[in-house]
XYZ file of N, CA and C in Angstrom:
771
model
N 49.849 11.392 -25.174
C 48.428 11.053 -25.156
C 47.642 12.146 -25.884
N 47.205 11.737 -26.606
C 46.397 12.390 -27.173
C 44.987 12.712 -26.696
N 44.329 14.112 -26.811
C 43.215 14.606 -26.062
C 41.925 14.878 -27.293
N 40.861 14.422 -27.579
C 39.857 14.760 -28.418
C 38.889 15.426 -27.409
N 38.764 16.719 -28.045
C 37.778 17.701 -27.855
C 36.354 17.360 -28.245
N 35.380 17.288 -27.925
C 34.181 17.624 -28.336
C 33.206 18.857 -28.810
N 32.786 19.137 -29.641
C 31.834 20.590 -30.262
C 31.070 20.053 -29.327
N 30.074 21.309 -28.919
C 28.699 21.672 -28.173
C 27.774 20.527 -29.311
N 28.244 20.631 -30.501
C 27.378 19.704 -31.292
C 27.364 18.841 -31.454
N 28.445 17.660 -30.848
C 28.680 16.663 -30.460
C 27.868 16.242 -29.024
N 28.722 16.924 -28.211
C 28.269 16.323 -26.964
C 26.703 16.754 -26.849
N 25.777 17.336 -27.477
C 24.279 17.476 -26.902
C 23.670 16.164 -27.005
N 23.688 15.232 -28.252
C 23.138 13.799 -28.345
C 23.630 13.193 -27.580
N 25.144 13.327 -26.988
C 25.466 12.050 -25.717
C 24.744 12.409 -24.641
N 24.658 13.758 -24.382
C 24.136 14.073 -22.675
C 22.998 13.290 -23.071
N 22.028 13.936 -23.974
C 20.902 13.194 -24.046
C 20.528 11.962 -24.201
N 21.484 11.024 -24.554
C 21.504 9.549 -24.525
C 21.968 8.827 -23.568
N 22.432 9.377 -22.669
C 22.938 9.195 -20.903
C 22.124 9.947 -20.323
N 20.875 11.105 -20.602
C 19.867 10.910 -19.665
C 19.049 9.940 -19.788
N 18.393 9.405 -21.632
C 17.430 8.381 -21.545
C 17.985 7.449 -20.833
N 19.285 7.225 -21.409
C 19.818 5.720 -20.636
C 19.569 5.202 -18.973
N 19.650 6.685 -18.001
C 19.498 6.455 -16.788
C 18.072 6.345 -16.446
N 17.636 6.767 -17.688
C 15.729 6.705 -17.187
C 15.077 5.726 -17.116
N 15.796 4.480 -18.279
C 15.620 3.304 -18.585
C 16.046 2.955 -17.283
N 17.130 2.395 -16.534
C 18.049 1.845 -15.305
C 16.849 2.366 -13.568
N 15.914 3.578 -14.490
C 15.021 3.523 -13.281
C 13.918 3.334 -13.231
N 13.235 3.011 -12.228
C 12.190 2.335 -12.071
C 10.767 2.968 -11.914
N 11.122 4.764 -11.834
C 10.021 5.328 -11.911
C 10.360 7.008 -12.305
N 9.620 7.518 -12.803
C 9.706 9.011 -13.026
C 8.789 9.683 -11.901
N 9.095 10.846 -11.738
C 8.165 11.754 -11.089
C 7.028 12.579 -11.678
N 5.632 12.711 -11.779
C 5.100 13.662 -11.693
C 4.045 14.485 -11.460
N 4.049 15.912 -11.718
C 3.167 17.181 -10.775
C 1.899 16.462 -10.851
N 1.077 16.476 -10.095
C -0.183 16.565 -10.465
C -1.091 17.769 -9.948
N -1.972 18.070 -10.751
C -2.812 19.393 -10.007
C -2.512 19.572 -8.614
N -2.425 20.520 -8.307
C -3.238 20.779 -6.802
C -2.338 19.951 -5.428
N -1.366 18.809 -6.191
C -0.536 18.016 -5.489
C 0.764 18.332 -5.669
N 1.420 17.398 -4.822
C 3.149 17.152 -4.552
C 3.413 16.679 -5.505
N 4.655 16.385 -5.948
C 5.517 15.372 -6.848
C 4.879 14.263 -6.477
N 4.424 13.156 -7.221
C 3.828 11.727 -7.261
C 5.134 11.269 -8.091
N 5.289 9.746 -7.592
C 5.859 8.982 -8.189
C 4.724 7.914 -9.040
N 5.256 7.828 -10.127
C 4.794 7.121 -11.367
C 5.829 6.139 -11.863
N 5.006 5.245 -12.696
C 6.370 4.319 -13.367
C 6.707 4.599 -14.401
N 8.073 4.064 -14.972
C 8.758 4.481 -16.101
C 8.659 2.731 -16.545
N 7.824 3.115 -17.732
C 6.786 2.317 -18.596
C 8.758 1.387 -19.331
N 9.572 1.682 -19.607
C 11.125 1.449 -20.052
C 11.298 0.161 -19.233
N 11.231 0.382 -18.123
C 12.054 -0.547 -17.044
C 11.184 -1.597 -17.040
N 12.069 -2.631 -16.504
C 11.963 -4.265 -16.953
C 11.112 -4.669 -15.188
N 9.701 -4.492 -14.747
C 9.413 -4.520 -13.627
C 9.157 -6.456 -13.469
N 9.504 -6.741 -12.350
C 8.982 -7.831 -12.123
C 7.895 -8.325 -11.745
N 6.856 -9.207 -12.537
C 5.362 -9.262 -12.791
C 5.479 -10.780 -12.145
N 6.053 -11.192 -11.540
C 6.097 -12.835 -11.064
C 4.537 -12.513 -9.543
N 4.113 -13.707 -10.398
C 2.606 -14.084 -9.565
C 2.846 -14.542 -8.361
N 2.294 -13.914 -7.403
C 2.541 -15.093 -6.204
C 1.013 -15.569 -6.055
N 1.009 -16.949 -5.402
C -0.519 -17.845 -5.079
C -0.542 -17.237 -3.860
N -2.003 -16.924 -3.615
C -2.366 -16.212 -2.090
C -2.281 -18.126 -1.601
N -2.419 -17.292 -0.062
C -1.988 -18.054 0.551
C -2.352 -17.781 2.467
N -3.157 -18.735 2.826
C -4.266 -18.856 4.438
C -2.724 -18.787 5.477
N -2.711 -18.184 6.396
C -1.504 -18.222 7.221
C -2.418 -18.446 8.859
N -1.739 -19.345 9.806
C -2.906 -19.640 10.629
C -2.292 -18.804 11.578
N -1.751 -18.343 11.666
C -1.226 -16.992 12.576
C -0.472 -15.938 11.956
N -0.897 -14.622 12.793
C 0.408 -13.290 12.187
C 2.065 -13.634 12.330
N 2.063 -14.436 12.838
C 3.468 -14.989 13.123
C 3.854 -15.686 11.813
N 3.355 -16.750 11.754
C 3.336 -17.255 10.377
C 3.898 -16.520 8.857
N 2.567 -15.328 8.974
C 2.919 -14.258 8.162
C 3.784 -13.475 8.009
N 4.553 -13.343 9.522
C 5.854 -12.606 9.040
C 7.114 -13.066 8.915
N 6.779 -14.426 9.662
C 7.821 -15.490 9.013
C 8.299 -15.871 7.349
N 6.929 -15.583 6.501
C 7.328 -16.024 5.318
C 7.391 -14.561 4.492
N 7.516 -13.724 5.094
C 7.327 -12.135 4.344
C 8.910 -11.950 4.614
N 9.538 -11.203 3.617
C 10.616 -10.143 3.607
C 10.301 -9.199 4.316
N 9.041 -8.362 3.415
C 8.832 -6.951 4.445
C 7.884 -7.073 5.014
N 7.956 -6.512 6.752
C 6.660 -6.594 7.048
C 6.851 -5.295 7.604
N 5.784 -4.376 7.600
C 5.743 -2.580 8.023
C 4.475 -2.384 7.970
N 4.181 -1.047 8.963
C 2.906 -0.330 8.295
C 3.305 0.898 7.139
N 2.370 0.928 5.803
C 3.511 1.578 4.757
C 2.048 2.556 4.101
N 2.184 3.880 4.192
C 1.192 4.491 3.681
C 1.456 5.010 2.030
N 0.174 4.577 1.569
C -0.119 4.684 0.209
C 0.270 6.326 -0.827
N 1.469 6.453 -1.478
C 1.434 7.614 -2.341
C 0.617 7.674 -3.177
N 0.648 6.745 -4.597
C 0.217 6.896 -5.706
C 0.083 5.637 -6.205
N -1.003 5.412 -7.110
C -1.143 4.111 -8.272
C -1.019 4.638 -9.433
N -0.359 3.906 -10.705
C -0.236 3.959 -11.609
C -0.313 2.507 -12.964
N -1.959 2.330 -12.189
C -2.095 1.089 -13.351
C -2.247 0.935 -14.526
N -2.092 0.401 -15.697
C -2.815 -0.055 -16.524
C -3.772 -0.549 -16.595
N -4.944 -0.060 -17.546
C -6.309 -0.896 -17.479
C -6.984 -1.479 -18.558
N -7.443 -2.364 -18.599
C -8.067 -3.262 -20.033
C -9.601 -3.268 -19.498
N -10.517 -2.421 -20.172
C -11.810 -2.057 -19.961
C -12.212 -1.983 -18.404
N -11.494 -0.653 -17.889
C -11.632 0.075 -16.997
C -11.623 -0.680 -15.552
N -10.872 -2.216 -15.779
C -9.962 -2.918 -14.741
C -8.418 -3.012 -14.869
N -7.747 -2.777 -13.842
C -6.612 -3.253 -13.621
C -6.440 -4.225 -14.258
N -5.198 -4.042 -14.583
C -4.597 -5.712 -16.123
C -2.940 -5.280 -15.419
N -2.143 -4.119 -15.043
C -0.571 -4.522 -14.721
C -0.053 -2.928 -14.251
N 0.496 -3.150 -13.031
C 1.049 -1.839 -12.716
C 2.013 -1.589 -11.528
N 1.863 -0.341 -10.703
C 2.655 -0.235 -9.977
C 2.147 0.632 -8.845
N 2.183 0.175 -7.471
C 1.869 1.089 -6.090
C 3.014 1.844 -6.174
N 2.998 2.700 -5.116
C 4.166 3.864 -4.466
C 4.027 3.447 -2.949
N 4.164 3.158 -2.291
C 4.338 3.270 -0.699
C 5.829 4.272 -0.309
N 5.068 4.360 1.050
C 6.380 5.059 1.844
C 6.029 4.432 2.931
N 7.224 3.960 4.603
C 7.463 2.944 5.081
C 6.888 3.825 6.573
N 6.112 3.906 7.316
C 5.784 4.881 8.694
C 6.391 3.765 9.784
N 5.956 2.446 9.836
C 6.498 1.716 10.573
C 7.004 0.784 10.924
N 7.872 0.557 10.183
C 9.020 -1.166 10.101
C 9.204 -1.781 11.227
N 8.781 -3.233 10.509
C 8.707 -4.125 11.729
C 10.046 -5.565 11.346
N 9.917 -5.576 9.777
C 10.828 -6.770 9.501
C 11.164 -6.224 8.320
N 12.503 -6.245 7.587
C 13.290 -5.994 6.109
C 13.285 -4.499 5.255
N 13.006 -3.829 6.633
C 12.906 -2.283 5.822
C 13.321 -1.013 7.153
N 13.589 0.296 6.683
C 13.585 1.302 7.532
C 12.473 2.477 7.523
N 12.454 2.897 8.343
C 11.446 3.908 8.291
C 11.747 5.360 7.221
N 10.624 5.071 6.582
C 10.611 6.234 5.517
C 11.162 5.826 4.299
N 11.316 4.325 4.154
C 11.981 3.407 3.042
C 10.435 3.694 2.134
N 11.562 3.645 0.936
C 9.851 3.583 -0.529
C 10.544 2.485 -1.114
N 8.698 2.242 -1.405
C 8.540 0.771 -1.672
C 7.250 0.714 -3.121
N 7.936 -0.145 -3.930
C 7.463 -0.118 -5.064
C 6.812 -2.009 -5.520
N 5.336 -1.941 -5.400
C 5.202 -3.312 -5.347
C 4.307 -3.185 -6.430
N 4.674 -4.404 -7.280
C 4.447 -4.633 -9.084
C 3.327 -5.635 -8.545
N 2.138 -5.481 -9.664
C 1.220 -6.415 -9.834
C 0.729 -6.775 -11.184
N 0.359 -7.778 -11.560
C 0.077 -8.233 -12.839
C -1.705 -8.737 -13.227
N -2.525 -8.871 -13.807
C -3.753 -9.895 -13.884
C -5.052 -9.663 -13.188
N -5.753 -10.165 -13.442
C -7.477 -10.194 -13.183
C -7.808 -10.838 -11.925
N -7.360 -11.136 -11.316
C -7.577 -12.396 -10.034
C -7.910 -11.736 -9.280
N -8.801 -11.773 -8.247
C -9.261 -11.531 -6.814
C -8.024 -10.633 -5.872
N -7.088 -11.792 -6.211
C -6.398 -11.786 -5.276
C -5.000 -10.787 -5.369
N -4.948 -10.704 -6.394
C -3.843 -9.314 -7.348
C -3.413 -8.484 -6.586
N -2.612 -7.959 -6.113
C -2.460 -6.875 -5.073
C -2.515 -5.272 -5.834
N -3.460 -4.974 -5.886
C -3.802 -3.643 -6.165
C -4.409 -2.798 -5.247
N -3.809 -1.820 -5.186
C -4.138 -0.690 -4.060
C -5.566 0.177 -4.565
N -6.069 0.737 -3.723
C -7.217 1.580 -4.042
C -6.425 3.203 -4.805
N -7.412 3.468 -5.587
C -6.938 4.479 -5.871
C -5.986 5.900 -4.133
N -5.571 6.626 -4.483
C -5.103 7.686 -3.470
C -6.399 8.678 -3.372
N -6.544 8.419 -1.973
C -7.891 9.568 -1.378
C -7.069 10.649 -0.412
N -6.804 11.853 -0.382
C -6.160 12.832 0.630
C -4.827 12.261 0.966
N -4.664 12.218 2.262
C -3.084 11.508 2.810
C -2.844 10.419 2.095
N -3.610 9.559 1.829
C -3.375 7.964 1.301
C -3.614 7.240 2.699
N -3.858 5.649 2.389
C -4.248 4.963 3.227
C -3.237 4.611 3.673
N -3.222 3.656 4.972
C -2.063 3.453 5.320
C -2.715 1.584 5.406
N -1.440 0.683 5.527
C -1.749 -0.540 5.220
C -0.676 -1.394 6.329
N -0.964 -2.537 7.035
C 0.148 -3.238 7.419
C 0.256 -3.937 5.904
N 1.297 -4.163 5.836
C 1.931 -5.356 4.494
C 2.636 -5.853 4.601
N 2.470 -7.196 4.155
C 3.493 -8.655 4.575
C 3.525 -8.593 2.840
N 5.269 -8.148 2.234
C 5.606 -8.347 1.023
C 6.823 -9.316 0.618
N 6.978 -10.140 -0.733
C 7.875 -10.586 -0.919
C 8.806 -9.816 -1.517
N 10.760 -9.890 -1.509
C 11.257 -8.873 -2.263
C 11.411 -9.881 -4.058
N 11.332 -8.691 -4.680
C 11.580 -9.317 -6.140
C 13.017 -9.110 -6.689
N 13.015 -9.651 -7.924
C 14.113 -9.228 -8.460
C 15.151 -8.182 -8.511
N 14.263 -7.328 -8.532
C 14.895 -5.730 -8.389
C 14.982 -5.209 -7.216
N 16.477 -4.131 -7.024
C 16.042 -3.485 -5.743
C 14.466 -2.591 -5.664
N 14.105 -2.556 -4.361
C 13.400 -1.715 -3.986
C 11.677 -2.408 -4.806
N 11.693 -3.481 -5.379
C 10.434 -3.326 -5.412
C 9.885 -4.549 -5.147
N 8.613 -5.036 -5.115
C 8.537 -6.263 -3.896
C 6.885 -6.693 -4.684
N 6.846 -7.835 -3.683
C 5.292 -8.559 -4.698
C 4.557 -8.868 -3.062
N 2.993 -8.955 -3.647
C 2.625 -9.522 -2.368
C 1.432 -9.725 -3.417
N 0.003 -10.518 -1.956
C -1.169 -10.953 -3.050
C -2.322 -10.783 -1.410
N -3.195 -10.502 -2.215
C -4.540 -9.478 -1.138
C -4.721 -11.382 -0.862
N -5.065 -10.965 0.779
C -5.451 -9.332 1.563
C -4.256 -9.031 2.288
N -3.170 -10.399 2.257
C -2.113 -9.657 3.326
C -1.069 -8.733 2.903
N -1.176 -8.092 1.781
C -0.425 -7.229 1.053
C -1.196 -5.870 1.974
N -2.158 -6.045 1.873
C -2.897 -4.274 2.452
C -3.953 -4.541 3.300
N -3.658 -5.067 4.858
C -4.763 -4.577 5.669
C -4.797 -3.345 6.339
N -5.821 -2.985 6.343
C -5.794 -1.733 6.280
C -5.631 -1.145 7.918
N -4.819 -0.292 8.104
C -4.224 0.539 9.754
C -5.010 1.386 9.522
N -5.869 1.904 10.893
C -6.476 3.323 10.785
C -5.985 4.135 12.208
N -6.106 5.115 12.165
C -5.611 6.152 13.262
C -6.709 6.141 14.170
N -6.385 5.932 15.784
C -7.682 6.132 16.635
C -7.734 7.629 16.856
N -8.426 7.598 18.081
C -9.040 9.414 17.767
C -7.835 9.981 18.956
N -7.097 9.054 19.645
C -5.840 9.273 20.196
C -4.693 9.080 19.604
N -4.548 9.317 18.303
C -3.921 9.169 17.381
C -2.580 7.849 17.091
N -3.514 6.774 17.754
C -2.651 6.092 17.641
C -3.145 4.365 16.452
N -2.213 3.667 16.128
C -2.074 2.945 15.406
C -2.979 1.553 15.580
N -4.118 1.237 14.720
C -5.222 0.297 15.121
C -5.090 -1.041 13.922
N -5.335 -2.021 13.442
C -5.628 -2.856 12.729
C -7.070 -2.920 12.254
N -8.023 -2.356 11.526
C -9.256 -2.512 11.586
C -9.664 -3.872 11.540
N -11.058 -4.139 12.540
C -11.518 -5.509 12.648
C -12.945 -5.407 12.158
N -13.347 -6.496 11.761
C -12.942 -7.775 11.157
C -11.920 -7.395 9.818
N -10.801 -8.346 10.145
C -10.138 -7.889 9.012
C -10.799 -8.648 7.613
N -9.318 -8.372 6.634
C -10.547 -8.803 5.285
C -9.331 -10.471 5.045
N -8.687 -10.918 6.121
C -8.060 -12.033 5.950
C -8.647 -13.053 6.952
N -8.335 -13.968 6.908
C -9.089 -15.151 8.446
C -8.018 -15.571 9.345
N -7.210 -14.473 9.331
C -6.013 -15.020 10.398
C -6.605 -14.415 11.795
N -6.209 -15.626 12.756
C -7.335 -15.059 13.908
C -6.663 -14.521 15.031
N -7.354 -14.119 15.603
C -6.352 -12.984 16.953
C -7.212 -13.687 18.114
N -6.431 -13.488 19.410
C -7.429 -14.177 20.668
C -8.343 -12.597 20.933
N -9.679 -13.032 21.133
C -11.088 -11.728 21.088
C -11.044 -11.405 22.005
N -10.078 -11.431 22.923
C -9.528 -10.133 24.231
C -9.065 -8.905 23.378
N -8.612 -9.394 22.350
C -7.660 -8.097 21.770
C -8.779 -7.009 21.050
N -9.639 -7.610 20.817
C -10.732 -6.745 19.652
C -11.717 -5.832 20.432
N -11.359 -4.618 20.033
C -12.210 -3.187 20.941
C -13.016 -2.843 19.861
N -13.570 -2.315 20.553
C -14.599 -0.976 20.179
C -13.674 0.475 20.284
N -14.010 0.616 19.129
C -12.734 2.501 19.105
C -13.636 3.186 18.497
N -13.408 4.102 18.554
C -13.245 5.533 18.635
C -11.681 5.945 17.302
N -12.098 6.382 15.666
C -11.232 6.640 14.358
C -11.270 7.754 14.682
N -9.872 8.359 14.490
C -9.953 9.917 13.907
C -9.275 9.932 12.649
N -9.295 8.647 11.723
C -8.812 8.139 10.313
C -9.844 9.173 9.252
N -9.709 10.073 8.636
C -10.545 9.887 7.468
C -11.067 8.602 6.527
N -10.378 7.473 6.522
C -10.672 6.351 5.966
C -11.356 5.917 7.016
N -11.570 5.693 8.035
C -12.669 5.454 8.620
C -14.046 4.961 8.673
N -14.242 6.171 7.732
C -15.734 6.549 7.500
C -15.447 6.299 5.382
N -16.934 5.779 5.529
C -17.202 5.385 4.212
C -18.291 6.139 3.523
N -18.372 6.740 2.446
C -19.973 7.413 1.682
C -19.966 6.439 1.123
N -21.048 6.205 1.338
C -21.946 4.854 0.917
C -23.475 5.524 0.561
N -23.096 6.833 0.064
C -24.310 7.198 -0.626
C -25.005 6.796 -2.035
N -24.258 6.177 -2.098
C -24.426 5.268 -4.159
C -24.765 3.836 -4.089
N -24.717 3.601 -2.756
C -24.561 1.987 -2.628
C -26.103 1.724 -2.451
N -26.767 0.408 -2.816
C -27.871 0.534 -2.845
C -27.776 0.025 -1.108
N -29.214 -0.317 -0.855
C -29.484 -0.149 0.900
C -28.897 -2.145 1.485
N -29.187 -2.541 0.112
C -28.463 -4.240 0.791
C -27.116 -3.806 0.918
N -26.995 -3.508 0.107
C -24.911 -3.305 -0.014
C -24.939 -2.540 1.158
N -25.328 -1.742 1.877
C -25.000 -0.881 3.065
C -25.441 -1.701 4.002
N -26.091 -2.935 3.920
C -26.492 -3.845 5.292
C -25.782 -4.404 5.389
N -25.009 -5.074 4.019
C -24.130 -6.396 3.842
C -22.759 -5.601 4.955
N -22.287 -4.664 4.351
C -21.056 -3.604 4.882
C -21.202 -4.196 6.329
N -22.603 -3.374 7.044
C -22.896 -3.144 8.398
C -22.458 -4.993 8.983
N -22.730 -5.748 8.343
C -23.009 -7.093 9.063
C -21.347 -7.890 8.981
N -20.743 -7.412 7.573
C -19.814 -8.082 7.690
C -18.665 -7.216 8.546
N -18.044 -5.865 8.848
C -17.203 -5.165 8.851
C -18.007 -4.335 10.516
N -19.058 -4.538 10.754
C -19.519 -4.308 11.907
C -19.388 -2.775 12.075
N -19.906 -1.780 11.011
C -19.465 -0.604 10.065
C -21.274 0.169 11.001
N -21.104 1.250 11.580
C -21.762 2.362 12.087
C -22.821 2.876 10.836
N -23.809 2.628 10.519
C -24.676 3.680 9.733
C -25.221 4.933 10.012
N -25.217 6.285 9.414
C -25.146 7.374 9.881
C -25.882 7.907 8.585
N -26.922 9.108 8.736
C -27.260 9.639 7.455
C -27.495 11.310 7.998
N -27.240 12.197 6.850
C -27.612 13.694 6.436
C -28.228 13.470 5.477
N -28.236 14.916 5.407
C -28.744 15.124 4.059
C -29.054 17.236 3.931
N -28.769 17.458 2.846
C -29.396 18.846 2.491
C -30.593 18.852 1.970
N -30.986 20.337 1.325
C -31.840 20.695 0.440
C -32.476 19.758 -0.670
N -30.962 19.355 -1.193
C -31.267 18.100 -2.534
C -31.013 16.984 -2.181
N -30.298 16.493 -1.561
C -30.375 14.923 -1.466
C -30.270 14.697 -0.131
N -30.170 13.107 0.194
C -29.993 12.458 1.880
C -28.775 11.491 1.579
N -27.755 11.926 2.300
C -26.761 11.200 2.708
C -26.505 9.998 3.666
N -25.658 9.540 2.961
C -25.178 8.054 3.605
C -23.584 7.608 4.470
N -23.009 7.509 5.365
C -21.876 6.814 5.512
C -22.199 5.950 6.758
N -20.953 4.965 6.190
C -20.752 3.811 7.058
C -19.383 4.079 7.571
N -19.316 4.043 9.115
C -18.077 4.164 9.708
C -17.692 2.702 10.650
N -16.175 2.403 10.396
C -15.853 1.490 11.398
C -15.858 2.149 12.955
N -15.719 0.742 13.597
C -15.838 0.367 15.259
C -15.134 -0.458 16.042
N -14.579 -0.911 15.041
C -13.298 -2.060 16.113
C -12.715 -2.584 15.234
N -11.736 -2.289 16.357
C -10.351 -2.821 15.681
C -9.152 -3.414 16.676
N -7.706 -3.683 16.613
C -6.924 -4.121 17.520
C -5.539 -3.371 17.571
N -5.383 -3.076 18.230
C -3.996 -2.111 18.503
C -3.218 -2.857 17.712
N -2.020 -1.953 16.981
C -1.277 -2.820 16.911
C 0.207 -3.371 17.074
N 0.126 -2.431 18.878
C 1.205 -3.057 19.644
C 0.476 -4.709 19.630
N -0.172 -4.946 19.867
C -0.856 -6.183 20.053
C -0.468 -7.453 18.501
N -0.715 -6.640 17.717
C -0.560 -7.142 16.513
C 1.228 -7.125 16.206
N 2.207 -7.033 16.877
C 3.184 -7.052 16.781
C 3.747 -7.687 18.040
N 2.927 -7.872 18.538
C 3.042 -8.985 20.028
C 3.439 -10.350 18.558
N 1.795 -10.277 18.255
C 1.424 -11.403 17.979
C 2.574 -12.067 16.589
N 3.235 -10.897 15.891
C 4.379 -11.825 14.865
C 5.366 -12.151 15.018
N 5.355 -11.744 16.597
C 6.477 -12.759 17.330
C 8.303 -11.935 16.318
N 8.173 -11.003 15.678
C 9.383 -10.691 15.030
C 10.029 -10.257 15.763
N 11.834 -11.135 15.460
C 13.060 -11.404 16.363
C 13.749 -9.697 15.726
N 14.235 -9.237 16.927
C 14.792 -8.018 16.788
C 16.533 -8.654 15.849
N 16.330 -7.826 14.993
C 17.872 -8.280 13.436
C 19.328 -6.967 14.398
N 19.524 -7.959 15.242
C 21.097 -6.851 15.433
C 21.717 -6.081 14.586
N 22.084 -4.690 15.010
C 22.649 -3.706 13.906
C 24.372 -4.080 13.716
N 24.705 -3.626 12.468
C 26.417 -3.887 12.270
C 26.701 -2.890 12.331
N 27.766 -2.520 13.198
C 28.093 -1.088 12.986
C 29.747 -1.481 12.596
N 30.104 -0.251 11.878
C 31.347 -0.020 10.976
C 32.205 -0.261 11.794
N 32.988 -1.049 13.062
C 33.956 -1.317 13.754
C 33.760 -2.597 13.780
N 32.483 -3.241 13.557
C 32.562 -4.579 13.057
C 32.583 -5.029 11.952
N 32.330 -4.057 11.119
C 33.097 -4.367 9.367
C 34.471 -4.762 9.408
């Protein structure tokens, strides 16, 4: 058998054509940003799946997690959209998984592709501090690890009470209805919580107050007078996991392989 050697001057273009190659095969690169952690970003190479889903009225949370792959509470890393005159036109969330309820594990990342102009598009808000955290009912796509869904049940939004525990904010922004035993008055210790609504003109801060049932609060310094709107109720969401009725998936363990 014969053995061929390679020069250092050979093999530098293969390494390097078996790193692009694996960069292509992935679905996102990493990187620094100021002042931050490693962010995950997408790798613009890879073939993401842009398949539309039609939103869609579910007359219970049950419903909803019946027709979802994943259902979790999954807090927001990073966005990395594309934009066609300073709207979203096609991109990619980052999630990480805090609390699996159906088709995922905790601390699973989750990469959900969106495409188009529609209302209903599932695009995340930009990343504010920790990131938001969201229940999400997603479909899985083509690819591992990355998944489709379409607002609002892609991201309603979970906020932390001031006992640090896990809430559904109410009124949500979907019409799936809960029995109104469940809906409190709380007490956020969420930074998302609270809204500056110092830019907003004074209807837009009534409209907020009337639809979202949102606290008005004002400061102000030397130079200007401040504005925020904070939520007030919301529904646990042991309650909200009453309500999707999801069947516990028995584990396989390796003696039953």
């Amino acid at each position: 058998m014969k053995v061929v050697h390679m020069s250092m001057k050979t093999r530098r273009p293969l390494i390097a054509l078996m790193i692009w190659l694996g960069l292509l095969a992935s679905p996102l690169i990493h990187a620094q940003q100021p002042g931050q952690a490693l962010l995950p970003e997408a790798n613009r190479d890879f073939e993401f799946d842009y398949t539309t889903l039609p939103p869609m009225a579910f007359e219970s949370f049950e419903a909803a997690a019946e027709w979802a792959d994943v259902v979790a509470i999954a807090q927001l890393l990073n966005v990395d959209y594309e934009q066609t005159r300073e709207l979203n036109a096609k991109g990619q969330a980052f999630l990480t998984v805090r609390v699996p309820y159906k088709g995922v594990q905790k601390d699973e990342f989750l990469i959900v592709s969106s495409k188009g102009f529609e209302d209903h598009v599932c695009y995340y808000p930009n990343r504010e501090g920790e990131g938001q955290r969201f229940l999400v009912f997603l479909k899985r796509s083509k690819n591992e690890g990355e998944y489709l869904g379409f607002k609002p049940m892609c991201q309603l939004q979970v906020l932390l009470t001031d006992t640090g525990q896990y809430a559904l904010r109410y009124p949500f922004d979907s019409n799936t209805p809960v029995p109104e035993g469940l809906v409190q008055t709380m007490q956020f210790g969420d930074p998302h919580a609270r809204i500056d609504a110092t830019e907003w003109t004074s209807i837009r801060r009534d409209e907020h107050q009337q639809k979202f049932a949102s606290e008005l609060s004002e400061d102000s310094d030397l130079f200007q007078k401040y504005f925020y709107l904070t939520y007030t109720q919301g529904v646990m969401m042991y309650e909200i996991r009453k309500l999707m009725n999801i069947q516990a998936q028995p584990r396989i363990h390796s003696k039953q392989m």
